[in-house]
CSV table of N, CA and C in Angstrom, one decimal:
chain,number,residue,atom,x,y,z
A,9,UNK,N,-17.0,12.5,-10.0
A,9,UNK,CA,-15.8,12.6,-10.8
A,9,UNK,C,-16.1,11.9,-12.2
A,10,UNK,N,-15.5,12.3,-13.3
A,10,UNK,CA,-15.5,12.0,-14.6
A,10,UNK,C,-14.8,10.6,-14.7
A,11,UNK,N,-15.0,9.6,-15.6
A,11,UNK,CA,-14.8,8.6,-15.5
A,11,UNK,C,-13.0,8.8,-16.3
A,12,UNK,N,-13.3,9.5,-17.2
A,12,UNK,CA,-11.3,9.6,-17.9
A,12,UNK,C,-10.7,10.1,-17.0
A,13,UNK,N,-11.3,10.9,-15.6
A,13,UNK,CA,-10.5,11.0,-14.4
A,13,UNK,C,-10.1,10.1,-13.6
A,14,UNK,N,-11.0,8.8,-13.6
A,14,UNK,CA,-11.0,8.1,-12.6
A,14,UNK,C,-10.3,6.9,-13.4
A,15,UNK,N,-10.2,6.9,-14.3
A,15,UNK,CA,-9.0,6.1,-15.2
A,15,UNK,C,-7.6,6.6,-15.0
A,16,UNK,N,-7.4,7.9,-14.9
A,16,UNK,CA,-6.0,8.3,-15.0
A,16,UNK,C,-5.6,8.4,-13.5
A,17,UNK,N,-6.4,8.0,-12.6
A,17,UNK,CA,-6.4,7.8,-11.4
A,17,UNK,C,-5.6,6.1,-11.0
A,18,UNK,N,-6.5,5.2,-11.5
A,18,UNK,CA,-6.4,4.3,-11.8
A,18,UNK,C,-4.9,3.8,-12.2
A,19,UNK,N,-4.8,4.1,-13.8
A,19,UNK,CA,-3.2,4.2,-13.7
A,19,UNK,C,-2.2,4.6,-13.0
A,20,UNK,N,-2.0,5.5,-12.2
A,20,UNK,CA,-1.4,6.3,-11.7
A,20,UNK,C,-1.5,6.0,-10.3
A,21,UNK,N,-2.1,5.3,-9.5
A,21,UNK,CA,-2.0,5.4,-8.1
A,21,UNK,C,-2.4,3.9,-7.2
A,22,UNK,N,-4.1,3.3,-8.3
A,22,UNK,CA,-4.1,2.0,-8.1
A,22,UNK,C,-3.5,0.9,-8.6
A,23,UNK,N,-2.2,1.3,-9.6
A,23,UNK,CA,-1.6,0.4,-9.9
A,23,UNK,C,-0.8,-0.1,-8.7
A,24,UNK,N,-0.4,1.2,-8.0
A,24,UNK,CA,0.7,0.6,-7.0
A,24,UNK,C,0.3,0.5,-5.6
A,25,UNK,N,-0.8,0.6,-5.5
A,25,UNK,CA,-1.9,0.2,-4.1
A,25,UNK,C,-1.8,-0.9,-3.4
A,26,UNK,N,-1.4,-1.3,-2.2
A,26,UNK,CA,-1.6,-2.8,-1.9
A,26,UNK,C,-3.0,-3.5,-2.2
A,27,UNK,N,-3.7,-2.4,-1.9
A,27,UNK,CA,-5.2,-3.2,-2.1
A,27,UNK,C,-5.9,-3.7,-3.6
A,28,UNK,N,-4.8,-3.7,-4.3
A,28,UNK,CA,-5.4,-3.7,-5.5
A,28,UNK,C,-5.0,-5.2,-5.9
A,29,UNK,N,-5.8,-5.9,-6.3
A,29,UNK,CA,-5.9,-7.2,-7.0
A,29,UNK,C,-5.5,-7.1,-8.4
A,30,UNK,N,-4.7,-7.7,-9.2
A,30,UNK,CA,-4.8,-7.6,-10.8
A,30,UNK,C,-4.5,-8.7,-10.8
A,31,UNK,N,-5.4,-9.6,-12.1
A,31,UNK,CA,-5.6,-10.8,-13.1
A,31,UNK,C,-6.7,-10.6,-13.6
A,32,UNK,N,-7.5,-11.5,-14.1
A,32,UNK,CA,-8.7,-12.1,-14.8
A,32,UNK,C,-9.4,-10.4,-14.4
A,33,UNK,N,-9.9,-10.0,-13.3
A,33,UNK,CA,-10.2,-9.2,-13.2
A,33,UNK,C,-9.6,-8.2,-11.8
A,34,UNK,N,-9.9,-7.0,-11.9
A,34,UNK,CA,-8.8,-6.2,-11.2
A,34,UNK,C,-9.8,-5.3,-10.1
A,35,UNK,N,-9.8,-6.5,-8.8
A,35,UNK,CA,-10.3,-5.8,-7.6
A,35,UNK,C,-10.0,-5.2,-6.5
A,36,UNK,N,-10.6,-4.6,-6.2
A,36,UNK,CA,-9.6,-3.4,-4.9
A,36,UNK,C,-10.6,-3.9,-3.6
A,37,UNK,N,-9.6,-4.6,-2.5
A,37,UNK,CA,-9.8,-5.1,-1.8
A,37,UNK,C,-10.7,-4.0,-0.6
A,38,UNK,N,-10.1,-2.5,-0.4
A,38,UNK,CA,-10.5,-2.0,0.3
A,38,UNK,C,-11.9,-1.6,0.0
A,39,UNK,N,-12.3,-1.2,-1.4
A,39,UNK,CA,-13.8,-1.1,-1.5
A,39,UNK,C,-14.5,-2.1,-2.3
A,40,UNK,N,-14.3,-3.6,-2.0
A,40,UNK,CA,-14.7,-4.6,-2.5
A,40,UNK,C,-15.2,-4.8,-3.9
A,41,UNK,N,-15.1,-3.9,-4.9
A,41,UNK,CA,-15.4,-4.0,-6.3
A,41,UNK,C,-14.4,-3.9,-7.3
A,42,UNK,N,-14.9,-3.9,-8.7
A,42,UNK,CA,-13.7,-3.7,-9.7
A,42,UNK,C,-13.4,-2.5,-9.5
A,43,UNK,N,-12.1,-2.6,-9.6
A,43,UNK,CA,-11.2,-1.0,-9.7
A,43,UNK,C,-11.8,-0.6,-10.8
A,44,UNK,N,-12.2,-0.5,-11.7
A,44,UNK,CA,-13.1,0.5,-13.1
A,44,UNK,C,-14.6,0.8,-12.4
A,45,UNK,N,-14.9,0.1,-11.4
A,45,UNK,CA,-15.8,1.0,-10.8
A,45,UNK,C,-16.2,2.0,-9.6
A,46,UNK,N,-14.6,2.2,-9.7
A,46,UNK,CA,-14.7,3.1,-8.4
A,46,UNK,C,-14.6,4.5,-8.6
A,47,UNK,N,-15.2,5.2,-8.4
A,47,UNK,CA,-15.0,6.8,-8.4
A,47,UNK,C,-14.7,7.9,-7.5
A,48,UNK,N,-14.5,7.2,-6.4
A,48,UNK,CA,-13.6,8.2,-5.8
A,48,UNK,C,-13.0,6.9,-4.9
A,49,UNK,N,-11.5,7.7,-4.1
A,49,UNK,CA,-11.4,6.9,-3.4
A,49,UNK,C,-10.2,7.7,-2.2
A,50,UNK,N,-10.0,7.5,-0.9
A,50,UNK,CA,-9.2,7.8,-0.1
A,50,UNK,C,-7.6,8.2,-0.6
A,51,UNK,N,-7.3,7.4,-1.1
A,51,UNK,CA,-5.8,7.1,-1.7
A,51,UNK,C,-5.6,8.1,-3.3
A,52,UNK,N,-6.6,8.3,-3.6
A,52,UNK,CA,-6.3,9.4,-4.5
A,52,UNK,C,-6.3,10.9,-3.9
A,53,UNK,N,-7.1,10.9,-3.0
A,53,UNK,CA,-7.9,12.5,-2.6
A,53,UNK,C,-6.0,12.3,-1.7
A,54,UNK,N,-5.1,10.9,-1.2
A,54,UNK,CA,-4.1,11.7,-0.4
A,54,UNK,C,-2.8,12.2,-1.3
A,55,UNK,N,-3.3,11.4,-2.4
A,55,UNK,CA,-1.8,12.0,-3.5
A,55,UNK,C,-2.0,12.7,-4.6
A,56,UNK,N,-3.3,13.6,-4.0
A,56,UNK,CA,-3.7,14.8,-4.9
A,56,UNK,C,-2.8,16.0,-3.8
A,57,UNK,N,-2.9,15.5,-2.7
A,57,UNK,CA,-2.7,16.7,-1.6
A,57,UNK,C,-1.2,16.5,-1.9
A,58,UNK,N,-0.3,15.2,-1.5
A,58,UNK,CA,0.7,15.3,-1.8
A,58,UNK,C,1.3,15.9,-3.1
A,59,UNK,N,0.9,15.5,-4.4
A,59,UNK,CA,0.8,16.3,-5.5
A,59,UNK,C,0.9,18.3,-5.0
A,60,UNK,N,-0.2,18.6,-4.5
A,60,UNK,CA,0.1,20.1,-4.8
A,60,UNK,C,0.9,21.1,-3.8
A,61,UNK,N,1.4,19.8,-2.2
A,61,UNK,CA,2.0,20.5,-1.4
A,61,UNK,C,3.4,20.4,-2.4
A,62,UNK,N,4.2,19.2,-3.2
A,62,UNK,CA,5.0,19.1,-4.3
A,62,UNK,C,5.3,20.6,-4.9
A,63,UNK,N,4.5,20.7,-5.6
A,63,UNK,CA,4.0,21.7,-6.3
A,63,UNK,C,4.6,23.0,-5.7
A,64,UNK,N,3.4,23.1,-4.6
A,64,UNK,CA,4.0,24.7,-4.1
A,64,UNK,C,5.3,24.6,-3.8
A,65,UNK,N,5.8,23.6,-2.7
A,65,UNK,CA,7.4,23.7,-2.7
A,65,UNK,C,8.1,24.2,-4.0
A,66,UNK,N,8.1,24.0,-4.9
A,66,UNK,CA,8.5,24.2,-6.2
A,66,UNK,C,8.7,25.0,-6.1
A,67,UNK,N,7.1,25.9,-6.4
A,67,UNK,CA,7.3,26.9,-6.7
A,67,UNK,C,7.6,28.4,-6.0
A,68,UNK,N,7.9,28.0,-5.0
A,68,UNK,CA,8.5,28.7,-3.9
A,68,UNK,C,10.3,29.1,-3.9
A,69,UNK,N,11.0,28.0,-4.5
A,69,UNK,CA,12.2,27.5,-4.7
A,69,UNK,C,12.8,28.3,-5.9
């Protein structure tokens, strides 16, 4: 994954993660590193799925 992916990721889903640490530096407890160095991660791949089952509902409607 592209890293302006994994930024907009970042915004968007590790802000509101329990596992996520923010101060001085911003670590994500479940894969022991800085959140700016993660590139993939479980909790995105599940609110990509929820994102496009959204979606189709939509556009079914």
């Amino acid at each position: 994954m592209n890293q302006a992916k994994s930024y907009e990721y970042i915004d968007r889903i590790c802000v509101n993660c329990p596992g996520s640490l923010w101060g001085a530096k911003s670590i994500c407890r479940i894969h022991n590193k800085s959140i700016g160095n993660i590139t993939s991660c479980e909790q995105w791949d599940r609110q990509l799925i929820l994102l496009n089952l959204m979606m189709r509902e939509m556009t079914r409607k």
